[in-house]
Coordinates of N, CA, C and O in Angstrom, one line a residue:
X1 N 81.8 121.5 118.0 CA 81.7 120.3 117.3 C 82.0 119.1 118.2 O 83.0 119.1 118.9
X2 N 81.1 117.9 118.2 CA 81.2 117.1 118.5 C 82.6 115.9 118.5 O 83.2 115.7 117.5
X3 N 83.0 115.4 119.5 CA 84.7 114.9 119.6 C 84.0 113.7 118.5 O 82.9 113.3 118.8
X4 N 84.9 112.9 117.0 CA 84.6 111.7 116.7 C 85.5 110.9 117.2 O 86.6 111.1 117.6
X5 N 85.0 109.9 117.1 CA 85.6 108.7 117.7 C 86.8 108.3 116.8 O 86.8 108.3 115.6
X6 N 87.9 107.8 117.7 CA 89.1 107.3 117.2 C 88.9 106.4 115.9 O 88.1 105.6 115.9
X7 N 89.6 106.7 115.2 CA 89.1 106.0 113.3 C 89.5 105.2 113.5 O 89.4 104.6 112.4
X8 N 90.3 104.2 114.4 CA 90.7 102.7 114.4 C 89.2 102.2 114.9 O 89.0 101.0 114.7
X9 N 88.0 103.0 115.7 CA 87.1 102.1 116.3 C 86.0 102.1 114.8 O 85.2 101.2 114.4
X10 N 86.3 103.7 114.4 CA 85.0 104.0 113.6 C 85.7 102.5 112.4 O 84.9 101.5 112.1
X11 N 86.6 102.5 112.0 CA 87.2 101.7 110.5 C 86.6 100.4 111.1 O 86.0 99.8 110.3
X12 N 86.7 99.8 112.4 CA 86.6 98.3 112.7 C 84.8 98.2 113.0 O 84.1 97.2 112.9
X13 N 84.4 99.4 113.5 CA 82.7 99.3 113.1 C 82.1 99.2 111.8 O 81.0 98.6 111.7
X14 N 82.7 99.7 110.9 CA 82.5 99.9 109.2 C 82.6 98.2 108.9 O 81.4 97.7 108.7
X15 N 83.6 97.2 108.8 CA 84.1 96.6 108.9 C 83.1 95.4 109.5 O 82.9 94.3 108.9
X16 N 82.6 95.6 110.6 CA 81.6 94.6 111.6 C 80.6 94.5 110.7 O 80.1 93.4 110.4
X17 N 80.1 95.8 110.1 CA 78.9 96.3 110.1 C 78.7 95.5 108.3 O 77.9 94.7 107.9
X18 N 79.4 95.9 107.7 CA 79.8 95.2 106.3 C 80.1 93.4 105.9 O 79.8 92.7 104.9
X19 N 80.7 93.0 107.3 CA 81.0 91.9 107.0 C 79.5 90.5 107.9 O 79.3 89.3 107.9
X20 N 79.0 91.7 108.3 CA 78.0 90.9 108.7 C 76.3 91.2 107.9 O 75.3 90.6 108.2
X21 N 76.6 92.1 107.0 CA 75.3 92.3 106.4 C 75.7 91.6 104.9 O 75.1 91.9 103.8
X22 N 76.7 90.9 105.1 CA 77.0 90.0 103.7 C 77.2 88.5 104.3 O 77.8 87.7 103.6
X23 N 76.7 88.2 105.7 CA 76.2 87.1 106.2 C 77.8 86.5 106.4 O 77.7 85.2 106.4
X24 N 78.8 86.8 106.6 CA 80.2 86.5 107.2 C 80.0 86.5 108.6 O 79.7 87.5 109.3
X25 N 80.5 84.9 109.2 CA 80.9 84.8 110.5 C 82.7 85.6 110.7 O 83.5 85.9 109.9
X26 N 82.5 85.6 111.7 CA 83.8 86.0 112.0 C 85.0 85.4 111.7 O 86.0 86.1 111.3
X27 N 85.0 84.1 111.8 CA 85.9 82.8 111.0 C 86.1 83.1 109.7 O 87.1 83.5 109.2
X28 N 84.8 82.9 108.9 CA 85.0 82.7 108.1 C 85.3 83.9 107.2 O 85.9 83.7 106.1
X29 N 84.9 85.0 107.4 CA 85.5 86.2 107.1 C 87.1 86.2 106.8 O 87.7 86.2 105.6
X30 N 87.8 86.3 108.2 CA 89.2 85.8 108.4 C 89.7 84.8 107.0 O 90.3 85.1 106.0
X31 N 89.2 83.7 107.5 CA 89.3 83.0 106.3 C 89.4 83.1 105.0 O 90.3 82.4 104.5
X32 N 88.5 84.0 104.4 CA 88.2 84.5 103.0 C 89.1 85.1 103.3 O 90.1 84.4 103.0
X33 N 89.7 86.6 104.1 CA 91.0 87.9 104.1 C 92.2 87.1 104.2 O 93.2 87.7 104.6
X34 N 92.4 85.7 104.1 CA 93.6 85.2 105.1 C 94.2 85.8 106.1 O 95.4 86.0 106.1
X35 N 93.3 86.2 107.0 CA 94.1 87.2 108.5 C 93.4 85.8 109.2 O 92.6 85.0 108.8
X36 N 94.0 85.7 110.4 CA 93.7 85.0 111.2 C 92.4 85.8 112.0 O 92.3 87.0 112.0
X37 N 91.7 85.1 112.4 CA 90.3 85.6 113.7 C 90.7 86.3 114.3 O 90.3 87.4 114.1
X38 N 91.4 86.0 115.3 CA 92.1 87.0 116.0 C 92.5 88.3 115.5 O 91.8 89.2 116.0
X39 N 93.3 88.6 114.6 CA 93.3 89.7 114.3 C 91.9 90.5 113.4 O 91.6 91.6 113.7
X40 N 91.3 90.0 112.4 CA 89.8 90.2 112.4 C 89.3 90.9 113.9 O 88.7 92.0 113.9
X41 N 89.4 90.4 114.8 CA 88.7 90.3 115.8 C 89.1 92.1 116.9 O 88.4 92.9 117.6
X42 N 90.3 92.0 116.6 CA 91.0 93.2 116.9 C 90.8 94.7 116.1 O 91.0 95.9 116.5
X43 N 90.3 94.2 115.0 CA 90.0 95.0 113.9 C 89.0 95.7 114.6 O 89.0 96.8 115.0
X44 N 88.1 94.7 114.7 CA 86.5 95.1 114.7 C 86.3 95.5 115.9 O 85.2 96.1 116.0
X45 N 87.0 95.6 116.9 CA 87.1 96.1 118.4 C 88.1 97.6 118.2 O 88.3 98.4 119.2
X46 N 88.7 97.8 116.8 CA 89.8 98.8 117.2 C 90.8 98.7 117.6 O 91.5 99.7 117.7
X47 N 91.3 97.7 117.8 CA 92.8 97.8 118.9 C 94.0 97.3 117.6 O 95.2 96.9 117.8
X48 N 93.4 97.3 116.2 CA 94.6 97.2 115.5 C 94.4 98.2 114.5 O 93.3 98.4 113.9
X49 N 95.8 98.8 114.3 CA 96.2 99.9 113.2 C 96.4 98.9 112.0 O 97.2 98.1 112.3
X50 N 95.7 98.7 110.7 CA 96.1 98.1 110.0 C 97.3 98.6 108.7 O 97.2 99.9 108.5
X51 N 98.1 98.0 107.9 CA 98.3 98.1 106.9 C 97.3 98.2 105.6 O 96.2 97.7 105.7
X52 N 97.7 98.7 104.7 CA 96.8 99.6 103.4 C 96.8 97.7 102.8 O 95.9 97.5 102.0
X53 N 97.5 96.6 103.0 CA 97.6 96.0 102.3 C 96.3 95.1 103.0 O 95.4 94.5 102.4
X54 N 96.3 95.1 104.2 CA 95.4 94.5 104.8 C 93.6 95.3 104.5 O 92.5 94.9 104.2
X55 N 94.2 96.3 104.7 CA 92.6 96.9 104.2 C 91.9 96.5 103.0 O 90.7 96.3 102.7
X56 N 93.3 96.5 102.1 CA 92.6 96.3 100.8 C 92.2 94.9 100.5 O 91.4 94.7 99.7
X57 N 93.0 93.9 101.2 CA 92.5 92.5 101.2 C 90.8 92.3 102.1 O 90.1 91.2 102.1
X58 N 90.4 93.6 102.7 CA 89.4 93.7 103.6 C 88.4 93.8 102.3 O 87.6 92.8 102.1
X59 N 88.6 95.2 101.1 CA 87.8 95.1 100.5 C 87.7 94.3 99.6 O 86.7 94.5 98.8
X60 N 88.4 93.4 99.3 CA 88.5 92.7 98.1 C 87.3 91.4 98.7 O 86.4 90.9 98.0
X61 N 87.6 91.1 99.7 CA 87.2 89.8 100.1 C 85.4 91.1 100.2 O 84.7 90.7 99.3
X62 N 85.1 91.6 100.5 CA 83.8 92.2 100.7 C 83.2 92.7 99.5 O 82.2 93.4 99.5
X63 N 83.9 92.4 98.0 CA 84.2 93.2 97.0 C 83.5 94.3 97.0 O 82.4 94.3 96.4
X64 N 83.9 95.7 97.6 CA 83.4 96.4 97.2 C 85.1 97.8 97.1 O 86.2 97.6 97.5
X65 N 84.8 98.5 96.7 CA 86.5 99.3 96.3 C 86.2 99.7 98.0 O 85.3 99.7 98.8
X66 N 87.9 100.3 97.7 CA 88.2 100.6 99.3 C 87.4 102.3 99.3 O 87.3 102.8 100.4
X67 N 87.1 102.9 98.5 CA 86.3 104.0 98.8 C 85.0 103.7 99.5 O 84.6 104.4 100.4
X68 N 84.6 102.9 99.2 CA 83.0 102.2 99.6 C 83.3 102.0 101.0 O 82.6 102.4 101.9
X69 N 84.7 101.2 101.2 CA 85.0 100.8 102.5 C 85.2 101.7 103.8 O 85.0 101.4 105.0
X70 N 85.6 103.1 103.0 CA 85.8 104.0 104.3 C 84.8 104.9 104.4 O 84.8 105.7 105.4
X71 N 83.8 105.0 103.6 CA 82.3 105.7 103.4 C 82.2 105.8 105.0 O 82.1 104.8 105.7
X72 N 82.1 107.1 105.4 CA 81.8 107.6 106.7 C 82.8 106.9 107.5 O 82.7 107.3 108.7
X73 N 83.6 106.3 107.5 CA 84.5 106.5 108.4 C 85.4 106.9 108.5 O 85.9 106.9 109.6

């Protein structure tokens, strides 16, 4: 079986991939989640472990439930 990739990169590709096929800059994404860019930014690269409260502020602002949100990842 193939090695999968670390779930902080696969969650922050989910996340890229969602927040830009609903036409969200990076800013303004942040913006709508009130997370700052930067951490957005960390997300989407992997390098942050988030809180359940942050995720779910992830899907709220993308409205879609957080099951939708971890679909394949």
């Amino acid at each position: 079986m193939a090695k999968r990739k670390d779930i902080l990169l696969r969650f922050g590709q989910r996340v890229r991939e969602l927040r830009r096929e609903q036409g969200y800059s990076q800013e303004k994404f942040a913006y709508a989640c009130e997370l700052d860019r930067t951490y957005v930014g960390g997300i989407e690269r992997g390098e942050r472990n988030l809180s359940l409260r942050n995720i779910e502020r992830i899907a709220e602002t993308l409205d879609i439930s957080l099951a939708e949100l971890m679909d394949g990842v």
